[in-house]
PDB file of C-alpha atoms in Angstrom:
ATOM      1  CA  UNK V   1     104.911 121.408  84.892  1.00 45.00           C
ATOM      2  CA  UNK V   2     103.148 122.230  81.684  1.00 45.00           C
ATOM      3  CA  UNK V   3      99.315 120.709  81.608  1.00 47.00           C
ATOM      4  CA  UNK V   4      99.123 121.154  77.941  1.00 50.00           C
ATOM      5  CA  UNK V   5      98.912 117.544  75.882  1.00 51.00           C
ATOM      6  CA  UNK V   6     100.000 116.197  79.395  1.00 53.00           C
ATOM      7  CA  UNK V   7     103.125 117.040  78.869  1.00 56.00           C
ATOM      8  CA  UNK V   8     106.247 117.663  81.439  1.00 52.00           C
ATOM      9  CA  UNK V   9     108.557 120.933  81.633  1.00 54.00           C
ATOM     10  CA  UNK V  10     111.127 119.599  84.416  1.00 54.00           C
ATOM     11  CA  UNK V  11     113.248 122.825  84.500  1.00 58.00           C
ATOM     12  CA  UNK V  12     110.350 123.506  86.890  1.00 59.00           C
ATOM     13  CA  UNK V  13     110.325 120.529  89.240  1.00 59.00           C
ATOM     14  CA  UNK V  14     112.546 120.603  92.198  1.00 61.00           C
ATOM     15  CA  UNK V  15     114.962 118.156  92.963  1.00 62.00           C
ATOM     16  CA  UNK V  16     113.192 115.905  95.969  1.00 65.00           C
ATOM     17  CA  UNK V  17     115.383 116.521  99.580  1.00 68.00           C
ATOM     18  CA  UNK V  18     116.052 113.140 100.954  1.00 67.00           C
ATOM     19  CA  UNK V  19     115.743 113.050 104.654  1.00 71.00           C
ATOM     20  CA  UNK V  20     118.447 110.715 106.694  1.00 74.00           C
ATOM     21  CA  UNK V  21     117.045 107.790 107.677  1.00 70.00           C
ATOM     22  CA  UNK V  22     116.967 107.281 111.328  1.00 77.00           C
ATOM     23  CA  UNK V  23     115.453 103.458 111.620  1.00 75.00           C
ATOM     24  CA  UNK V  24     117.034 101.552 114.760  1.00 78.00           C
ATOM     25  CA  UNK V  25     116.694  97.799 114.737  1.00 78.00           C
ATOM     26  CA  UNK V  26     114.710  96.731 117.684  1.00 80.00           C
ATOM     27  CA  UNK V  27     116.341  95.476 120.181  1.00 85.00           C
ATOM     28  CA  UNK V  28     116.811  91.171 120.393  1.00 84.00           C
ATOM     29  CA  UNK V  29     114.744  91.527 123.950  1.00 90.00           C
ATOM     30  CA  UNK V  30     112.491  93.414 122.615  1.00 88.00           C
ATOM     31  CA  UNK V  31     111.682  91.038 119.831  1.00 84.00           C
ATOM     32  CA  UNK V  32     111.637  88.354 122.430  1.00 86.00           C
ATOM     33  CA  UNK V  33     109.134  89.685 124.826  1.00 90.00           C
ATOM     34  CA  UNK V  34     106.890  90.391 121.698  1.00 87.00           C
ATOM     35  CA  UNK V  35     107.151  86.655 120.314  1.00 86.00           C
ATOM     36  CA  UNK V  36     106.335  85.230 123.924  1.00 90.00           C
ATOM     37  CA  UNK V  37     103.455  87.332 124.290  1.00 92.00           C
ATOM     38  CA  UNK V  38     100.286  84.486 124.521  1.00 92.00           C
ATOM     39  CA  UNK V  39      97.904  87.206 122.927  1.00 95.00           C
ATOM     40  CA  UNK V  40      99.374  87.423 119.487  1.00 89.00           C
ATOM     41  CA  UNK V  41      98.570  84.925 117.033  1.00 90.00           C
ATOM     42  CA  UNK V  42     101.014  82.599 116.150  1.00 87.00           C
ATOM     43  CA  UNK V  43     100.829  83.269 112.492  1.00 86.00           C
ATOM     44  CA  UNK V  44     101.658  86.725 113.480  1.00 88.00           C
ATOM     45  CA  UNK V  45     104.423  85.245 115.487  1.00 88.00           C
ATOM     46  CA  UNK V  46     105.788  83.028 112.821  1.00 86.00           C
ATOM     47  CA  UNK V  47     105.448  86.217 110.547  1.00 87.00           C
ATOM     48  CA  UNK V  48     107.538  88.407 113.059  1.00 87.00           C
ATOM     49  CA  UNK V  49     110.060  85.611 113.338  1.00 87.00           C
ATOM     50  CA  UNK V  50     110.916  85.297 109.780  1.00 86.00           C
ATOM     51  CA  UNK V  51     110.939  88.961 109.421  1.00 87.00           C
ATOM     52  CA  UNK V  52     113.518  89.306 111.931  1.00 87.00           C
ATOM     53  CA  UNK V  53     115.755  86.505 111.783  1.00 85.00           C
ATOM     54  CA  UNK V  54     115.744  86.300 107.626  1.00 87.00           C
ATOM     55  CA  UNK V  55     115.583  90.635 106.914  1.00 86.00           C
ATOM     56  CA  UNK V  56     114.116  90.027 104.060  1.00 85.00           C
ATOM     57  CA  UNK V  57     111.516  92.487 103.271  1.00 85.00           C
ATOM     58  CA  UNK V  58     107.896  91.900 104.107  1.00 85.00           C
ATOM     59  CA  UNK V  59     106.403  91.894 100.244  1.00 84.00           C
ATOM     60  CA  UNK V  60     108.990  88.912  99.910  1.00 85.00           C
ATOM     61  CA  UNK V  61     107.830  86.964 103.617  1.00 85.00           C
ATOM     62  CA  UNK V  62     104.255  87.653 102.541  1.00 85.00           C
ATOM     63  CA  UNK V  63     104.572  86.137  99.004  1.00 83.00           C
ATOM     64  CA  UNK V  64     106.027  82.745 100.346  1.00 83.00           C
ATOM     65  CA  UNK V  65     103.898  79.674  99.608  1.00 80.00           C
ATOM     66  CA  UNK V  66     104.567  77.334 102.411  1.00 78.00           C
ATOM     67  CA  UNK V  67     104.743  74.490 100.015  1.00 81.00           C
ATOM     68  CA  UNK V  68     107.914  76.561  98.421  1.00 81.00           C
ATOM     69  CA  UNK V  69     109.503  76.528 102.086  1.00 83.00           C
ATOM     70  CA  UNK V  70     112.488  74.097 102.383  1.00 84.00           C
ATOM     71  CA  UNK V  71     112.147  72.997 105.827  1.00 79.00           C
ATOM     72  CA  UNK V  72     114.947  70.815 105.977  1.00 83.00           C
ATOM     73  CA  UNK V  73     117.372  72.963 104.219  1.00 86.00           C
ATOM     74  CA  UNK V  74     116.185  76.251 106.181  1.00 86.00           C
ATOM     75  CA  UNK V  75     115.775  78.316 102.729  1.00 87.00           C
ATOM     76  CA  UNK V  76     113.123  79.966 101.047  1.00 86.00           C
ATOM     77  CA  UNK V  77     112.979  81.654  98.033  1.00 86.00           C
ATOM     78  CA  UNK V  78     112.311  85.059  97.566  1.00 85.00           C
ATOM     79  CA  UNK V  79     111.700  87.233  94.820  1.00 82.00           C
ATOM     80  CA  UNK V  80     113.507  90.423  94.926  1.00 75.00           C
ATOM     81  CA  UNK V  81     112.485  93.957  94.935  1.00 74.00           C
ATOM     82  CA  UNK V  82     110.808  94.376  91.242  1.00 74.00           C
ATOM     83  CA  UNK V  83     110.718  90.639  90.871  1.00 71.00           C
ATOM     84  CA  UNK V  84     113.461  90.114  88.551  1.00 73.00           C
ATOM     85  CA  UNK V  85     115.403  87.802  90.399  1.00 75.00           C
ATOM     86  CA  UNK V  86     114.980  84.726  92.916  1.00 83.00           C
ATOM     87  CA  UNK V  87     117.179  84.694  95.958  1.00 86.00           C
ATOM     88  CA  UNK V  88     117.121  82.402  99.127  1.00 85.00           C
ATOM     89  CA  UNK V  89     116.622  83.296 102.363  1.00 87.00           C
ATOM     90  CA  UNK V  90     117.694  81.639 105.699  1.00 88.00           C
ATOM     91  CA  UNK V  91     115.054  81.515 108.264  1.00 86.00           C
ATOM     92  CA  UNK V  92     116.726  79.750 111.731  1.00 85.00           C
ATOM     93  CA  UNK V  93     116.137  77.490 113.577  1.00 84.00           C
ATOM     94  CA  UNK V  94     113.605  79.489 115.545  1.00 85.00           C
ATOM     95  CA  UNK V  95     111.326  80.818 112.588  1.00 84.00           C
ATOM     96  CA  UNK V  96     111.330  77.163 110.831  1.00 82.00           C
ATOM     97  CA  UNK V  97     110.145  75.874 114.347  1.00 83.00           C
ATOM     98  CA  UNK V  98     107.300  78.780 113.786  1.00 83.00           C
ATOM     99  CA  UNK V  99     106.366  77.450 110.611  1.00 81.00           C
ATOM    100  CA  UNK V 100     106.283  73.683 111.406  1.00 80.00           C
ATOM    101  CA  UNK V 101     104.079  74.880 114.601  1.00 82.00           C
ATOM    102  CA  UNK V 102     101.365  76.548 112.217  1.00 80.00           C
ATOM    103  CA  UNK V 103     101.434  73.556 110.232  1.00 78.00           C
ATOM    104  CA  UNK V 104     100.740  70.959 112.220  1.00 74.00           C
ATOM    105  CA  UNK V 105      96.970  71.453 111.775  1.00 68.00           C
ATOM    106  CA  UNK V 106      97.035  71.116 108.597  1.00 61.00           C
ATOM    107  CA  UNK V 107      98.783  68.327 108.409  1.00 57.00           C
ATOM    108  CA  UNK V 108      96.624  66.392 110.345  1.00 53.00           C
ATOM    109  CA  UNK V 109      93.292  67.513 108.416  1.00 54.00           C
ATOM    110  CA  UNK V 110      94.794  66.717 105.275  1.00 51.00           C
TER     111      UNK V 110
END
């Protein structure tokens, strides 16, 4: 790399090695025991749920407004990576219980 004017010379950059990805998906028990666990908060719970059950990345579960949540329907919609398209996602039955749960006290403030 030339520092002169800021400017590049990529004859002498090195193509990047990419190492092999070795993620395992957690195991449904696993997942299970964590979300019965009475010493997480249930927003972290409902967070963990929709993770798992939709496998949508976490920038996209994180970004959800819960008024943009169709609850009856069991969708919400996503943007994808580099936010040039809107996709749904399918939380079940489980996850949309989640979200109704952390809810509820809203509801009944409002």
């Amino acid at each position: 790399m030339s520092t002169e004017a800021g400017s590049w010379t990529w004859g002498s950059l090195a193509p990047c090695k990419e190492s092999a990805d070795e993620t395992r998906a957690v195991a449904k028990t696993t997942i299970h025991r964590l979300l019965s666990r009475r010493d997480i908060p249930l927003q972290e719970k409902t967070l963990w749920r929709m993770l798992y059950e939709t496998a949508a990345r976490a920038a996209e579960v994180l970004a959800l407004n819960v008024e943009d949540l169709d609850l009856e329907h069991r969708r919400a919609p996503v943007c994808s990576k580099g936010g040039t398209a809107l996709r749904h996602v399918k939380p079940g039955a489980e996850a949309i219980a989640k979200v109704a749960e952390v809810m509820a006290p809203r509801r009944r403030t409002h």
